[in-house]
Short mmCIF file of N, CA and C in Angstrom, two decimals:
data_model
loop_
_atom_site.label_atom_id
_atom_site.label_comp_id
_atom_site.label_asym_id
_atom_site.label_seq_id
_atom_site.Cartn_x
_atom_site.Cartn_y
_atom_site.Cartn_z
N GLY A 1343 34.45 46.82 32.51
CA GLY A 1343 34.39 46.53 33.66
C GLY A 1343 32.72 45.28 33.63
N GLY A 1344 32.24 44.57 34.40
CA GLY A 1344 32.20 43.29 35.21
C GLY A 1344 31.11 43.37 35.46
N HIS A 1345 29.67 44.66 34.83
CA HIS A 1345 28.06 44.33 35.00
C HIS A 1345 27.33 43.51 34.39
N TYR A 1346 28.35 42.29 33.67
CA TYR A 1346 27.79 41.30 33.17
C TYR A 1346 27.80 40.00 34.41
N ARG A 1347 28.29 39.60 35.63
CA ARG A 1347 28.05 39.20 35.84
C ARG A 1347 26.57 39.53 37.13
N ALA A 1348 25.69 40.63 36.91
CA ALA A 1348 24.87 40.62 37.70
C ALA A 1348 24.01 39.66 36.34
N MET A 1349 24.25 39.28 35.60
CA MET A 1349 23.62 37.91 34.47
C MET A 1349 23.58 36.85 34.65
N PHE A 1350 24.81 36.36 36.06
CA PHE A 1350 24.57 35.04 36.88
C PHE A 1350 24.28 35.31 37.73
N ARG A 1351 23.46 33.43 36.89
CA ARG A 1351 22.65 32.62 37.73
C ARG A 1351 24.12 31.64 38.54
N THR A 1352 23.12 31.56 39.89
CA THR A 1352 24.14 31.02 40.94
C THR A 1352 23.75 30.46 41.48
N TRP A 1353 24.91 29.13 42.09
CA TRP A 1353 23.56 27.98 42.80
C TRP A 1353 23.93 27.29 43.70
N PHE A 1354 24.80 29.12 44.54
CA PHE A 1354 24.99 28.75 45.99
C PHE A 1354 23.59 28.37 46.70
N ASP A 1355 22.64 27.98 46.45
CA ASP A 1355 21.45 27.40 47.32
C ASP A 1355 21.70 26.58 46.67
N GLN A 1356 21.41 25.25 46.36
CA GLN A 1356 21.79 24.12 45.96
C GLN A 1356 21.27 22.89 46.93
N ALA A 1357 22.26 23.16 47.73
CA ALA A 1357 21.71 21.88 48.20
C ALA A 1357 21.37 22.23 48.97
N ALA A 1358 20.60 23.40 49.24
CA ALA A 1358 19.92 23.90 50.29
C ALA A 1358 18.31 23.37 49.79
N ARG A 1359 18.57 23.54 48.33
CA ARG A 1359 17.15 23.04 46.98
C ARG A 1359 17.26 21.82 48.09
N LYS A 1360 18.09 20.92 47.95
CA LYS A 1360 18.32 19.10 47.48
C LYS A 1360 17.19 19.04 49.12
N LYS A 1361 17.53 19.18 49.81
CA LYS A 1361 17.03 19.20 51.23
C LYS A 1361 15.57 19.57 51.14
N ARG A 1362 15.74 20.58 50.56
CA ARG A 1362 14.24 21.27 50.36
C ARG A 1362 13.63 20.02 49.97
N ARG A 1363 13.70 19.91 48.65
CA ARG A 1363 12.46 19.07 47.92
C ARG A 1363 12.99 17.56 48.40
N SER A 1364 13.82 16.95 49.13
CA SER A 1364 13.87 16.13 50.03
C SER A 1364 13.04 15.81 50.84
N GLN A 1365 12.66 16.96 51.60
CA GLN A 1365 12.15 16.89 52.81
C GLN A 1365 10.49 17.79 52.30
N ASN A 1366 10.43 18.12 51.15
CA ASN A 1366 8.62 18.06 50.61
C ASN A 1366 8.20 16.59 50.26
N ARG A 1367 9.37 16.29 49.77
CA ARG A 1367 8.28 14.79 49.56
C ARG A 1367 8.05 13.49 50.76
N LYS A 1368 9.29 14.16 51.27
CA LYS A 1368 8.54 13.11 52.71
C LYS A 1368 7.69 13.32 53.31
N SER A 1369 7.31 14.34 53.33
CA SER A 1369 6.26 14.94 53.98
C SER A 1369 5.04 14.94 53.08
N LYS A 1370 4.50 15.05 51.70
CA LYS A 1370 3.92 14.07 51.22
C LYS A 1370 3.45 13.46 51.12
N ALA A 1371 4.71 12.14 51.58
CA ALA A 1371 4.72 10.54 51.51
C ALA A 1371 3.76 10.06 53.17
N ALA A 1372 4.05 11.40 54.75
CA ALA A 1372 3.58 11.14 55.22
C ALA A 1372 1.95 11.45 55.40
N ARG A 1373 2.14 12.57 54.53
CA ARG A 1373 0.05 12.97 54.58
C ARG A 1373 -0.76 12.13 54.28
N ILE A 1374 0.16 11.98 53.09
CA ILE A 1374 -1.38 10.62 51.63
C ILE A 1374 -1.26 10.12 51.60
N SER A 1375 -0.30 8.95 53.10
CA SER A 1375 0.04 7.04 53.04
C SER A 1375 -1.20 7.59 53.87
N PRO A 1376 -1.30 5.93 54.08
CA PRO A 1376 -0.98 4.79 53.22
C PRO A 1376 -0.86 4.38 51.92
N ARG A 1377 -1.66 5.89 50.52
CA ARG A 1377 -1.78 5.43 48.87
C ARG A 1377 0.06 5.74 48.68
N PRO A 1378 -0.89 5.33 48.27
CA PRO A 1378 0.96 5.81 47.18
C PRO A 1378 1.22 6.60 46.32
N VAL A 1379 2.34 7.05 46.66
CA VAL A 1379 3.25 8.17 46.21
C VAL A 1379 3.44 7.92 44.75
N ALA A 1380 4.29 7.40 44.12
CA ALA A 1380 4.23 7.77 42.17
C ALA A 1380 3.36 7.53 42.44
N GLY A 1381 1.94 8.11 43.22
CA GLY A 1381 0.79 8.15 41.56
C GLY A 1381 0.28 7.51 41.82
N LEU A 1382 -1.30 6.63 41.22
CA LEU A 1382 -1.98 6.41 41.68
C LEU A 1382 -1.33 4.55 41.19
N LEU A 1383 -1.58 3.72 42.02
CA LEU A 1383 -1.26 2.22 41.39
C LEU A 1383 -2.74 1.59 40.52
N ARG A 1384 -1.05 1.60 38.97
CA ARG A 1384 -1.91 0.94 37.82
C ARG A 1384 -1.05 -0.40 37.69
N PRO A 1385 -2.73 -1.72 36.61
CA PRO A 1385 -1.80 -2.41 36.77
C PRO A 1385 -0.37 -2.63 35.54
N VAL A 1386 -0.42 -4.04 35.38
CA VAL A 1386 1.19 -4.02 34.32
C VAL A 1386 0.79 -4.23 32.91
N VAL A 1387 0.75 -3.68 31.92
CA VAL A 1387 0.41 -4.09 30.74
C VAL A 1387 1.58 -4.81 29.19
N HIS A 1388 0.85 -5.28 28.37
CA HIS A 1388 1.52 -5.79 27.46
C HIS A 1388 0.92 -4.80 26.51
N PRO A 1389 2.08 -3.79 26.22
CA PRO A 1389 1.31 -2.85 24.87
C PRO A 1389 1.07 -3.75 23.39
N PRO A 1390 0.48 -3.16 22.68
CA PRO A 1390 -0.34 -3.62 21.59
C PRO A 1390 0.36 -3.69 20.54
N THR A 1391 1.27 -4.82 19.75
CA THR A 1391 1.35 -5.12 17.80
C THR A 1391 3.00 -5.21 17.96
N GLN A 1392 3.73 -5.99 17.69
CA GLN A 1392 4.66 -6.96 17.91
C GLN A 1392 5.96 -6.69 17.89
N ARG A 1393 5.96 -4.98 17.26
CA ARG A 1393 7.32 -4.37 17.84
C ARG A 1393 7.28 -4.10 20.08
N TYR A 1394 6.76 -4.23 20.05
CA TYR A 1394 6.07 -3.99 20.94
C TYR A 1394 5.80 -4.74 22.56
N ASN A 1395 5.39 -5.69 21.63
CA ASN A 1395 4.58 -6.68 22.54
C ASN A 1395 5.24 -7.52 23.48
N MET A 1396 6.43 -7.33 23.16
CA MET A 1396 7.47 -8.63 24.82
C MET A 1396 7.83 -7.07 25.82
N LYS A 1397 7.79 -6.21 25.86
CA LYS A 1397 8.06 -5.58 26.91
C LYS A 1397 7.24 -5.38 28.05
N LEU A 1398 6.63 -4.76 28.74
CA LEU A 1398 6.02 -4.07 29.47
C LEU A 1398 5.98 -3.24 30.06
N ARG A 1399 4.53 -1.94 30.69
CA ARG A 1399 3.85 -0.88 31.16
C ARG A 1399 3.06 -0.65 31.33
N LEU A 1400 2.52 0.58 32.29
CA LEU A 1400 1.60 0.07 33.21
C LEU A 1400 0.28 0.89 32.42
N GLY A 1401 -0.33 0.11 33.47
CA GLY A 1401 -1.78 0.48 31.92
C GLY A 1401 -2.26 1.30 32.20
N LYS A 1402 -4.15 1.48 31.11
CA LYS A 1402 -4.89 2.96 32.33
C LYS A 1402 -5.36 2.89 33.94
N GLY A 1403 -5.62 1.79 33.74
CA GLY A 1403 -6.01 1.20 35.09
C GLY A 1403 -6.60 -0.43 35.31
N PHE A 1404 -7.51 -0.41 36.58
CA PHE A 1404 -8.13 -2.07 37.00
C PHE A 1404 -9.41 -1.78 36.92
N THR A 1405 -9.79 -2.66 35.64
CA THR A 1405 -11.30 -2.87 35.19
C THR A 1405 -11.77 -2.46 36.55
N LEU A 1406 -13.40 -2.88 35.74
CA LEU A 1406 -14.44 -3.73 36.93
C LEU A 1406 -14.49 -4.02 37.27
N GLU A 1407 -13.72 -6.00 36.52
CA GLU A 1407 -13.82 -7.13 36.79
C GLU A 1407 -13.42 -7.56 37.87
N GLU A 1408 -11.85 -7.41 37.57
CA GLU A 1408 -11.19 -7.36 37.92
C GLU A 1408 -10.99 -6.36 39.32
N LEU A 1409 -11.64 -5.79 40.18
CA LEU A 1409 -12.10 -5.01 40.85
C LEU A 1409 -12.99 -5.64 41.93
N ARG A 1410 -13.98 -5.73 40.64
CA ARG A 1410 -14.75 -7.26 41.66
C ARG A 1410 -14.02 -8.05 42.28
N GLU A 1411 -12.74 -9.03 41.32
CA GLU A 1411 -11.92 -10.01 42.11
C GLU A 1411 -11.67 -9.83 43.45
N ALA A 1412 -11.33 -8.41 43.04
CA ALA A 1412 -10.50 -8.39 44.30
C ALA A 1412 -10.80 -7.54 45.27
N LYS A 1413 -12.40 -7.44 45.45
CA LYS A 1413 -13.43 -7.59 46.12
C LYS A 1413 -13.74 -6.15 47.03
N ILE A 1414 -13.09 -5.16 45.69
CA ILE A 1414 -13.35 -3.63 45.60
C ILE A 1414 -13.95 -3.16 44.77
N SER A 1415 -14.75 -2.02 45.50
CA SER A 1415 -15.70 -0.88 44.89
C SER A 1415 -15.29 -0.25 43.64
N PRO A 1416 -15.62 -0.40 42.43
CA PRO A 1416 -15.15 1.22 41.97
C PRO A 1416 -14.41 2.25 42.33
N LYS A 1417 -16.17 2.43 43.36
CA LYS A 1417 -16.31 4.20 43.77
C LYS A 1417 -15.34 4.69 44.96
N LEU A 1418 -14.51 3.79 45.27
CA LEU A 1418 -13.54 3.12 46.61
C LEU A 1418 -11.93 3.37 46.48
N ALA A 1419 -12.03 2.71 44.68
CA ALA A 1419 -10.33 2.70 44.31
C ALA A 1419 -10.17 3.46 44.52
N PRO A 1420 -10.62 4.14 43.63
CA PRO A 1420 -9.11 6.60 43.74
C PRO A 1420 -9.41 6.32 44.71
N THR A 1421 -9.93 6.08 45.50
CA THR A 1421 -10.20 6.89 47.29
C THR A 1421 -8.82 6.48 47.82
N ILE A 1422 -8.60 4.86 47.69
CA ILE A 1422 -7.12 4.47 47.81
C ILE A 1422 -6.09 4.04 47.25
N GLY A 1423 -6.21 5.27 46.03
CA GLY A 1423 -5.19 4.82 44.95
C GLY A 1423 -5.45 4.20 43.86
N ILE A 1424 -6.35 3.92 43.62
CA ILE A 1424 -5.73 2.66 42.93
C ILE A 1424 -7.12 2.97 41.03
N ALA A 1425 -6.20 2.78 40.31
CA ALA A 1425 -6.66 3.30 38.48
C ALA A 1425 -7.78 2.53 37.61
N VAL A 1426 -8.68 3.41 37.99
CA VAL A 1426 -9.75 2.57 37.80
C VAL A 1426 -9.68 2.52 35.92
N ASP A 1427 -10.41 0.79 35.42
CA ASP A 1427 -10.81 1.69 34.26
C ASP A 1427 -12.06 1.36 34.03
N HIS A 1428 -12.95 2.48 33.31
CA HIS A 1428 -13.62 1.70 32.58
C HIS A 1428 -14.63 0.82 32.10
#
């Protein structure tokens, strides 16, 4: 018999799923604009240790000093999508 077919996971909805995900991403971007879509804005830093320090990665957040220089209050920063590192 062919009852094993009942266990199959079909992908007939693949195209529809792709379209729905795309629409959801666009609606989220529109909803939270002008904040960054990819999460909070973070500084680019050099990692510690000789092995990794030639590379770049995202840091934890901007320091209070950096925010002061940019004339952004530390309380306002998270509300407009900027990560803060105290």
